Every structure is written in C-alpha cells, then in structure tokens.
Coordinates of C-alpha atoms and ligand atoms in Angstrom, one line a residue:
M1436 CA 121.5 116.1 -151.0
S1437 CA 118.0 116.7 -152.4
R1438 CA 118.0 120.2 -150.9
I1439 CA 121.3 121.4 -152.3
G1440 CA 121.3 123.4 -155.5
V1441 CA 123.7 124.0 -158.4
E1442 CA 125.0 126.9 -160.4
S1443 CA 123.3 126.8 -163.8
A1444 CA 126.1 128.8 -165.6
F1445 CA 128.2 125.6 -165.5
D1446 CA 125.4 123.4 -166.9
V1447 CA 124.7 125.9 -169.7
L1448 CA 128.4 126.0 -170.5
V1449 CA 128.4 122.2 -171.0
K1450 CA 125.4 122.4 -173.3
A1451 CA 127.0 125.3 -175.3
R1452 CA 130.3 123.3 -175.6
A1453 CA 128.4 120.3 -176.8
L1454 CA 126.8 122.4 -179.6
E1455 CA 130.3 123.7 -180.5
A1456 CA 131.6 120.1 -180.7
Q1457 CA 128.9 119.6 -183.4
G1458 CA 130.4 122.4 -185.4
R1459 CA 128.1 125.2 -184.3
S1460 CA 129.4 128.7 -183.7
I1461 CA 128.5 129.9 -180.1
I1462 CA 129.1 133.2 -178.5
H1463 CA 129.7 132.6 -174.8
L1464 CA 127.9 135.2 -172.6
E1465 CA 126.9 132.7 -169.9
I1466 CA 129.9 132.2 -167.6
G1467 CA 130.9 135.0 -165.1
E1468 CA 134.6 135.3 -165.5
P1469 CA 136.8 138.0 -166.9
D1470 CA 138.1 137.0 -170.4
F1471 CA 141.4 138.8 -169.7
P1472 CA 144.6 136.8 -168.8
T1473 CA 145.8 137.0 -165.2
P1474 CA 148.3 140.0 -165.2
A1475 CA 151.8 138.9 -166.0
H1476 CA 153.4 140.1 -162.8
I1477 CA 151.0 137.9 -160.8
V1478 CA 151.8 134.8 -163.0
A1479 CA 155.5 135.6 -162.6
A1480 CA 155.1 135.7 -158.8
A1481 CA 153.5 132.2 -158.9
K1482 CA 156.3 130.8 -161.1
Q1483 CA 158.9 132.3 -158.8
A1484 CA 157.1 130.8 -155.7
L1485 CA 157.1 127.4 -157.3
D1486 CA 160.9 127.7 -158.0
D1487 CA 161.4 128.9 -154.5
G1488 CA 159.7 125.8 -153.0
W1489 CA 156.3 127.1 -152.0
T1490 CA 154.9 123.7 -152.7
H1491 CA 154.0 122.4 -149.3
Y1492 CA 151.2 122.8 -146.7
G1493 CA 150.8 126.3 -145.3
P1494 CA 148.9 127.6 -142.3
T1495 CA 145.2 126.8 -142.4
Q1496 CA 144.2 130.4 -142.0
G1497 CA 146.5 131.6 -144.8
L1498 CA 150.1 132.8 -145.1
P1499 CA 150.7 135.7 -142.6
E1500 CA 152.1 137.9 -145.3
L1501 CA 149.1 137.5 -147.5
R1502 CA 146.7 138.1 -144.5
E1503 CA 148.7 141.3 -143.7
A1504 CA 148.3 142.4 -147.3
I1505 CA 144.6 141.6 -147.3
A1506 CA 144.1 143.4 -144.0
E1507 CA 145.8 146.5 -145.3
A1508 CA 143.8 146.5 -148.5
V1509 CA 140.5 146.0 -146.8
S1510 CA 141.2 148.6 -144.1
R1511 CA 142.1 151.1 -146.8
T1512 CA 139.2 150.4 -149.2
R1513 CA 136.5 150.1 -146.6
G1514 CA 137.8 152.7 -144.1
I1515 CA 137.8 150.3 -141.2
R1516 CA 140.6 148.7 -139.0
V1517 CA 141.2 145.1 -139.9
G1518 CA 144.1 143.1 -138.5
P1519 CA 145.5 139.9 -140.1
E1520 CA 143.9 137.9 -137.3
L1521 CA 140.5 138.6 -138.7
V1522 CA 141.3 137.3 -142.2
S1523 CA 140.6 133.8 -143.5
V1524 CA 142.2 132.8 -146.8
V1525 CA 140.3 130.1 -148.6
P1526 CA 140.1 128.5 -152.1
G1527 CA 137.9 131.0 -153.8
G1528 CA 135.1 133.4 -152.7
K1529 CA 132.6 130.6 -152.5
P1530 CA 133.9 129.0 -149.3
I1531 CA 133.1 132.2 -147.5
I1532 CA 129.5 131.4 -148.3
F1533 CA 129.8 127.7 -147.5
F1534 CA 131.9 127.7 -144.3
P1535 CA 130.2 130.6 -142.3
M1536 CA 126.7 129.3 -143.3
L1537 CA 127.7 125.8 -142.2
A1538 CA 129.0 127.2 -138.9
L1539 CA 126.0 129.4 -138.2
L1540 CA 122.8 128.2 -139.7
E1541 CA 120.4 125.7 -138.1
P1542 CA 116.9 124.6 -138.9
G1543 CA 114.4 127.3 -137.9
D1544 CA 116.9 130.1 -138.7
E1545 CA 115.8 132.6 -141.3
V1546 CA 118.1 134.1 -143.9
I1547 CA 117.2 137.1 -146.0
Y1548 CA 119.0 137.0 -149.3
P1549 CA 118.8 138.8 -152.6
N1550 CA 116.6 137.3 -155.3
P1551 CA 117.5 137.3 -158.1
G1552 CA 120.9 136.5 -156.6
F1553 CA 123.9 134.3 -156.7
P1554 CA 122.3 130.8 -156.6
I1555 CA 124.7 129.4 -154.0
Y1556 CA 123.1 131.5 -151.2
E1557 CA 119.7 129.8 -151.5
S1558 CA 121.3 126.5 -152.1
M1559 CA 123.3 126.6 -148.9
I1560 CA 120.4 128.0 -146.8
R1561 CA 118.2 125.1 -148.0
F1562 CA 120.9 122.5 -147.6
L1563 CA 121.4 123.4 -143.9
G1564 CA 117.6 123.2 -143.3
A1565 CA 117.3 127.0 -142.6
T1566 CA 114.5 129.0 -144.1
P1567 CA 115.2 131.1 -147.2
V1568 CA 113.5 134.5 -147.1
P1569 CA 113.9 136.0 -150.5
M1570 CA 114.4 139.8 -150.8
P1571 CA 113.0 140.7 -154.3
L1572 CA 115.3 143.1 -156.1
E1573 CA 113.3 145.3 -158.4
E1574 CA 114.4 146.8 -161.7
R1575 CA 112.6 150.1 -161.0
R1576 CA 114.9 150.6 -157.9
G1577 CA 118.0 149.8 -159.9
F1578 CA 117.9 146.3 -158.4
S1579 CA 118.9 147.6 -155.0
F1580 CA 117.3 146.7 -151.7
D1581 CA 113.8 148.1 -150.9
L1582 CA 114.1 149.2 -147.3
D1583 CA 110.4 148.6 -146.5
L1584 CA 110.5 145.1 -147.9
L1585 CA 113.6 144.4 -145.8
R1586 CA 111.8 145.8 -142.7
D1587 CA 108.8 143.5 -143.4
R1588 CA 111.1 140.4 -143.7
L1589 CA 113.1 140.9 -140.5
S1590 CA 111.8 138.7 -137.7
P1591 CA 113.1 137.4 -134.3
R1592 CA 114.3 134.3 -136.2
T1593 CA 116.4 136.2 -138.7
K1594 CA 119.9 134.9 -138.2
M1595 CA 121.6 136.3 -141.3
V1596 CA 121.2 138.9 -144.0
V1597 CA 123.0 138.5 -147.3
L1598 CA 124.0 141.6 -149.2
N1599 CA 125.8 141.6 -152.6
S1600 CA 126.9 144.9 -154.1
P1601 CA 127.7 145.3 -156.9
Q1602 CA 125.4 142.4 -157.7
N1603 CA 125.3 139.2 -159.7
P1604 CA 123.1 138.8 -161.8
T1605 CA 121.8 142.4 -162.1
G1606 CA 124.9 144.6 -161.9
G1607 CA 123.0 146.7 -159.4
A1608 CA 124.7 148.4 -156.4
I1609 CA 123.2 149.4 -153.1
P1610 CA 123.5 153.2 -152.6
R1611 CA 125.5 154.4 -149.6
Q1612 CA 122.4 156.0 -148.0
D1613 CA 120.5 152.8 -148.3
L1614 CA 123.3 150.9 -146.7
A1615 CA 123.3 153.4 -143.8
A1616 CA 119.6 152.7 -143.4
I1617 CA 120.1 148.9 -143.5
A1618 CA 122.9 149.3 -140.9
E1619 CA 120.4 151.3 -138.7
M1620 CA 117.9 148.4 -139.0
L1621 CA 120.4 145.7 -138.2
R1622 CA 122.7 147.3 -135.6
D1623 CA 120.8 146.3 -132.5
R1624 CA 119.7 142.9 -133.7
D1625 CA 121.4 139.6 -133.1
V1626 CA 122.1 139.0 -136.8
I1627 CA 125.2 138.4 -139.0
V1628 CA 125.5 140.1 -142.3
L1629 CA 127.2 138.3 -145.1
S1630 CA 128.4 141.1 -147.4
D1631 CA 129.5 139.6 -150.7
E1632 CA 131.8 142.2 -152.1
I1633 CA 133.5 140.1 -154.8
Y1634 CA 132.7 142.8 -157.4
S1635 CA 133.8 145.7 -155.3
R1636 CA 136.5 146.8 -157.7
I1637 CA 134.4 146.4 -160.8
H1638 CA 132.2 149.5 -160.7
Y1639 CA 131.5 152.4 -163.1
G1640 CA 130.5 155.2 -160.8
E1641 CA 132.8 158.0 -159.4
E1642 CA 132.6 156.6 -155.9
P1643 CA 133.5 152.9 -155.1
P1644 CA 130.6 151.0 -153.7
A1645 CA 130.3 151.3 -149.9
S1646 CA 130.6 148.3 -147.5
I1647 CA 128.1 147.8 -144.7
A1648 CA 131.1 147.0 -142.5
S1649 CA 132.1 150.6 -142.5
F1650 CA 129.0 151.9 -140.7
P1651 CA 129.3 152.3 -136.9
G1652 CA 128.7 149.1 -135.0
M1653 CA 128.6 146.9 -138.1
Q1654 CA 132.1 145.5 -138.5
E1655 CA 131.7 143.2 -135.5
K1656 CA 128.6 141.6 -137.1
T1657 CA 129.7 141.5 -140.7
I1658 CA 131.5 138.9 -142.8
I1659 CA 133.1 140.6 -145.9
L1660 CA 133.5 138.1 -148.8
D1661 CA 136.1 139.2 -151.4
G1662 CA 138.7 137.5 -153.5
F1663 CA 141.0 137.5 -156.5
S1664 CA 138.8 135.7 -159.1
K1665 CA 137.1 138.8 -160.6
T1666 CA 139.4 141.7 -159.7
Y1667 CA 142.6 140.1 -161.0
A1668 CA 141.0 137.7 -163.6
M1669 CA 142.1 134.7 -161.4
T1670 CA 139.0 132.5 -161.4
G1671 CA 141.0 129.3 -162.0
W1672 CA 143.5 129.9 -159.2
R1673 CA 140.8 129.4 -156.5
M1674 CA 141.7 132.0 -154.0
G1675 CA 139.4 134.2 -152.0
Y1676 CA 139.1 135.5 -148.4
G1677 CA 136.8 136.5 -145.7
V1678 CA 137.1 139.2 -143.1
M1679 CA 135.0 138.4 -140.0
P1680 CA 134.8 138.5 -136.2
A1681 CA 137.6 136.5 -134.5
W1682 CA 135.1 133.9 -133.1
L1683 CA 134.0 133.1 -136.7
V1684 CA 137.6 133.0 -138.0
E1685 CA 138.1 130.1 -135.5
A1686 CA 135.0 128.3 -136.9
V1687 CA 136.2 128.7 -140.5
N1688 CA 139.7 127.5 -139.5
K1689 CA 138.1 124.3 -138.1
L1690 CA 136.0 123.7 -141.2
M1691 CA 139.1 124.4 -143.4
V1692 CA 141.2 122.0 -141.5
N1693 CA 138.5 119.4 -142.0
S1694 CA 138.3 120.0 -145.7
A1695 CA 141.0 121.7 -147.7
S1696 CA 143.6 122.0 -144.9
C1697 CA 144.9 125.2 -146.5
T1698 CA 144.8 127.2 -149.7
A1699 CA 147.7 126.4 -152.2
T1700 CA 150.7 128.2 -151.0
F1701 CA 152.3 129.3 -154.3
T1702 CA 149.0 130.8 -155.3
Q1703 CA 149.0 132.8 -152.1
R1704 CA 152.4 134.1 -152.9
A1705 CA 150.9 135.3 -156.2
G1706 CA 148.0 136.9 -154.2
I1707 CA 150.6 139.0 -152.3
A1708 CA 151.9 140.2 -155.7
A1709 CA 148.3 141.0 -156.8
L1710 CA 147.5 143.1 -153.8
T1711 CA 150.8 144.9 -153.4
G1712 CA 151.8 145.3 -157.1
P1713 CA 150.6 147.8 -159.7
Q1714 CA 146.9 148.2 -160.0
D1715 CA 146.6 149.7 -163.4
C1716 CA 145.8 146.3 -164.8
V1717 CA 142.5 146.4 -162.8
D1718 CA 141.8 149.9 -164.0
R1719 CA 142.3 148.9 -167.7
M1720 CA 140.1 145.9 -167.3
V1721 CA 137.3 148.0 -165.7
A1722 CA 137.6 150.7 -168.5
E1723 CA 137.2 147.9 -171.1
F1724 CA 134.2 146.5 -169.3
R1725 CA 132.6 149.9 -169.3
R1726 CA 132.9 150.2 -173.1
R1727 CA 131.4 146.7 -173.5
R1728 CA 128.6 147.5 -171.0
D1729 CA 127.6 150.6 -173.0
A1730 CA 127.7 148.7 -176.2
I1731 CA 125.7 145.7 -175.2
C1732 CA 123.1 147.7 -173.3
A1733 CA 122.6 150.0 -176.3
G1734 CA 122.4 147.0 -178.6
L1735 CA 119.9 145.1 -176.4
N1736 CA 117.7 148.1 -176.0
R1737 CA 117.3 148.3 -179.8
I1738 CA 115.9 144.7 -179.9
P1739 CA 112.1 144.7 -179.9
G1740 CA 110.6 143.5 -176.6
F1741 CA 114.0 143.8 -174.8
R1742 CA 114.7 146.5 -172.1
C1743 CA 118.1 146.6 -170.4
A1744 CA 118.9 149.0 -167.5
V1745 CA 122.5 150.2 -167.6
P1746 CA 124.2 148.5 -164.6
G1747 CA 126.5 150.3 -162.1
G1748 CA 128.9 147.4 -161.5
A1749 CA 130.0 143.8 -162.2
F1750 CA 130.0 142.6 -165.8
Y1751 CA 126.4 141.5 -166.3
A1752 CA 123.6 143.0 -168.3
F1753 CA 120.2 141.9 -167.0
A1754 CA 117.7 142.4 -169.7
N1755 CA 113.9 142.4 -169.2
I1756 CA 112.4 140.4 -171.9
T1757 CA 108.7 140.3 -170.8
G1758 CA 107.9 142.4 -173.8
T1759 CA 108.6 139.4 -176.1
G1760 CA 105.8 137.3 -174.6
M1761 CA 108.3 134.4 -174.1
S1762 CA 109.4 132.9 -170.8
S1763 CA 113.0 133.6 -169.9
K1764 CA 113.7 129.9 -169.9
D1765 CA 112.3 129.5 -173.4
M1766 CA 114.2 132.6 -174.5
A1767 CA 117.6 131.4 -173.2
D1768 CA 117.1 128.0 -174.9
F1769 CA 116.0 129.7 -178.1
L1770 CA 118.9 132.1 -178.2
L1771 CA 121.4 129.2 -177.6
N1772 CA 119.9 126.9 -180.2
E1773 CA 118.7 129.3 -182.9
A1774 CA 121.1 132.3 -182.5
G1775 CA 124.2 130.6 -181.1
V1776 CA 124.2 133.0 -178.2
S1777 CA 124.7 131.3 -174.8
C1778 CA 123.2 133.3 -172.0
L1779 CA 121.3 132.5 -168.7
D1780 CA 117.6 132.4 -167.9
G1781 CA 117.1 135.0 -165.1
G1782 CA 115.0 132.2 -163.3
C1783 CA 118.4 130.5 -162.6
F1784 CA 118.9 133.2 -160.0
G1785 CA 115.6 132.7 -158.2
E1786 CA 111.9 133.2 -158.9
Y1787 CA 112.2 137.0 -159.0
G1788 CA 114.7 136.7 -161.9
Q1789 CA 112.0 135.3 -164.2
G1790 CA 111.3 137.5 -167.2
Y1791 CA 115.0 138.4 -167.5
I1792 CA 118.1 137.2 -169.3
R1793 CA 121.6 137.6 -167.9
F1794 CA 124.3 138.4 -170.5
S1795 CA 127.9 138.3 -169.2
Y1796 CA 129.8 140.9 -171.1
A1797 CA 133.2 139.4 -170.3
N1798 CA 133.7 138.9 -174.0
S1799 CA 135.2 141.0 -176.8
L1800 CA 133.4 144.0 -178.2
A1801 CA 133.3 142.3 -181.6
N1802 CA 131.7 139.2 -180.1
L1803 CA 129.2 141.3 -178.2
E1804 CA 128.2 143.2 -181.4
E1805 CA 127.9 139.9 -183.2
A1806 CA 125.7 138.5 -180.4
V1807 CA 123.3 141.5 -180.6
S1808 CA 123.2 141.2 -184.4
R1809 CA 122.4 137.4 -184.1
I1810 CA 119.6 138.1 -181.6
R1811 CA 118.2 140.8 -183.9
K1812 CA 118.1 138.3 -186.8
V1813 CA 115.9 135.9 -184.8
A1814 CA 113.7 138.6 -183.3
H1815 CA 111.0 137.9 -185.9
R1816 CA 110.0 135.0 -183.6
W1817 CA 108.5 137.5 -181.1
E1818 CA 108.4 140.8 -183.1
A1819 CA 104.6 140.7 -183.6
V1820 CA 104.1 140.3 -179.8
A1821 CA 106.6 143.0 -179.0
A1822 CA 104.8 145.4 -181.4
R1823 CA 101.5 145.1 -179.5
Ligands
PLP2291 C1 128.2 137.1 -156.2 C2 129.3 136.1 -156.2 N1 129.9 135.7 -155.1 C3 130.8 134.8 -155.1 C4 131.3 134.2 -156.2 C5 132.4 133.1 -156.1 O1 133.6 133.5 -156.5 P1 134.8 132.5 -156.7 O2 134.9 132.0 -158.1 O3 136.0 133.3 -156.2 O4 134.5 131.4 -155.7 C6 130.8 134.6 -157.5 C7 131.3 134.0 -158.7 O5 130.6 134.0 -159.7 C8 129.8 135.6 -157.5 O6 129.2 136.0 -158.6

C-alpha cells in the first residue's frame, strides 16, 4: 500500500469544501467533471429501466445490447472493426487502467506514460512493482509526445505505452502524423498500448482526435479506454468501457468477477440511450466549453507571470506560472486560501507538471470571469517578480 498513489483533485475538493463550511466563497476549478446535468433522455432511460426491473445482476462483461452499441460507436468513430466480444463494460473509465495493468504488469516491466499525466497511471505502475518511465510532455510541443524522447525510452523491457489524447491535465492532443510515427515505432514490438480516449468527444479542432488503434497492425495491441463520464456528463453513474484484444477481455472478465461482478444494469440501459440517442447535447456542451476555454485562457494570459497555451481538447487550462517566482504548490495553496479559487498544482500530475497550475473550466462563464478577477486582485504578491 505504500506504493499506491491518490488523485489529488479529491483531496483539494475536501479542503475547499472545509473552507466553504467556514463561510468562505470558493470557486471550484479543481475537479474534472462537466458541470452540466446528465441529458434528460439518458436519465429517463435509467428511470424506465428501474421500473422495468433492471435491478439484478447482469453479465460480467456487460449487457450484450450495450456492448453492441459501444462496438458500433467505436467502429464508426475510430474507423476500425470492433465486435461486441472485444468490449468490456466496467464501472467507470478508471477500471480500464486498473484491470489491464493488474493483468499485465510484473516487476521488471517498464511502462512509458505521459508526465504530467492522469496520476492513476503512475500510481498503478508503482503499485504493481513495475518501473515507471515518464514521458515528459512539453509546452513548446503543445504538450504532445516528442518522438525522439519516446524512441530513447523504448527498451526490450517496455511492456506498455500509455497514451492520452486529448490529455488531462494539459488539454493537449497528439497530432495524427505523430500517432502514425508512434504506431510505426511500436508495431513490431511486443508491447501493449493503453490509449486513454476518455476525452475523445471533447475537442475544438475541425478533425476529431485520431486513435492509435486505427493505424495498420495496432488494433490487436491496443486497449482503448473510453466511457460515459465526460462525454455525457455522467461521472457519478460509474460506467466506462474498454475495447481490447479477446485474450485481454478474458482477463478483465476474471478480475471483474472477483471484484464488482458486473456494472449496474439500469445504468447500462441508460448507456444504450446515451450512445444511440440524440447527440446534440454533446455538441452543445462542447460549444459551451469552447467559449469558456477562450475566456479563461485570455483572462489568465492577462495576469502578470502567467502564460496559458490554448488547449485543443478536454476542459482544462494548464497555465505556466514560472514567471511568478512561486512554486506551483505554493501558488495553488495561495489561490485557494487568499483568492478563494480552488485549482490544482501541476506537480500533482508528476514532476514535469511542476511550474504549472491546472484550472478545470467545467464551471460557468461568470464564475470563470470572477476567478480570473480574484487572481488579478492578489497578483500584487508576485507582480514585482513577474515584472523583472
Ligand atoms: C485521463 C483520464 N482517464 C480516465 C479518467 C477516469 O474516468 P472515470 O471517472 O470514468 O473513471 C479520467 C477522469 O478524470 C481522466 O481524466
């Protein structure tokens, strides 16, 4: 247990709530969840499912109709052929990190993973006694993978490469031509790619982000992680899925039967409604995120010592604060305590996140503007350093 990590967003949320309980006004830009309600037709499908008696155990791998709907959606969006037998439905996206890593990793195995990155990757790699090999994501490359750095990190012991695009915490995405080059590097190696695509629908470019699974020879060595939490504002429903080779589905089934047994059946009925029903709710949410992204990035870039690249996806602004002379940990604490703005120290996402602050813009435009104005009001703390 000494090797397993945590997700700091939940800890900071507790601290922020404690301040609120003392009467302080806090703007929450720490937690990564859409602030929109789950679309009404999805909620209605869950209510109907409860009334119809979907209140019992279901198949461990997931309801066949939901797996069909997922297979159809993933085939269409990634341009590959996925059958329902390759889909595992699990309680959230996270188990598609937990179970496949548990099934695959052993001491001595190396795992290349993005840093800064979702903290659960490194936590699980360390927990299982495997060796974490951080892949620094650099601001000057739009927080994408640097192909030379990846080449240097590949070794005969590399068992897994984790990709996440669009990315948490930077909002960066890996361009199609870089993914093609990564596929070229990995195709003939005995490695598995964990492609975390949980933000695949939340992007601001013309083209949707590409999946490594769609490049020749890659589907059979790729686990696609996706789910309902972010796309359909369903974080509390706990429903996600993985698409993976059949032999790995079997392993995940065994781990599921030893842990959760199955994902709640009435939520899976709602999942079918989410995937097969109208999608304009997703488009509207993404359009609103785009407005907020533009507003918060412009606001942060006006603060002395802050520099914020405009991200291509997800709902996070990852601001470089090295110009303030403060550490990102001190800055995050200071903003929470003195400005009432709850945000995350980039160091929570790994050592290469130090010097950055993550702001989740899953909050109203009015609150984002207020947050920027509050930060501006306390900027005198570092203004003299920033002016140098
Ligand atoms: C990159 C990434 N992967 C996976 C997850 C987990 O998603 P879920 O809440 O569906 O378990 C998150 C949630 O924040 C995430 O940011």
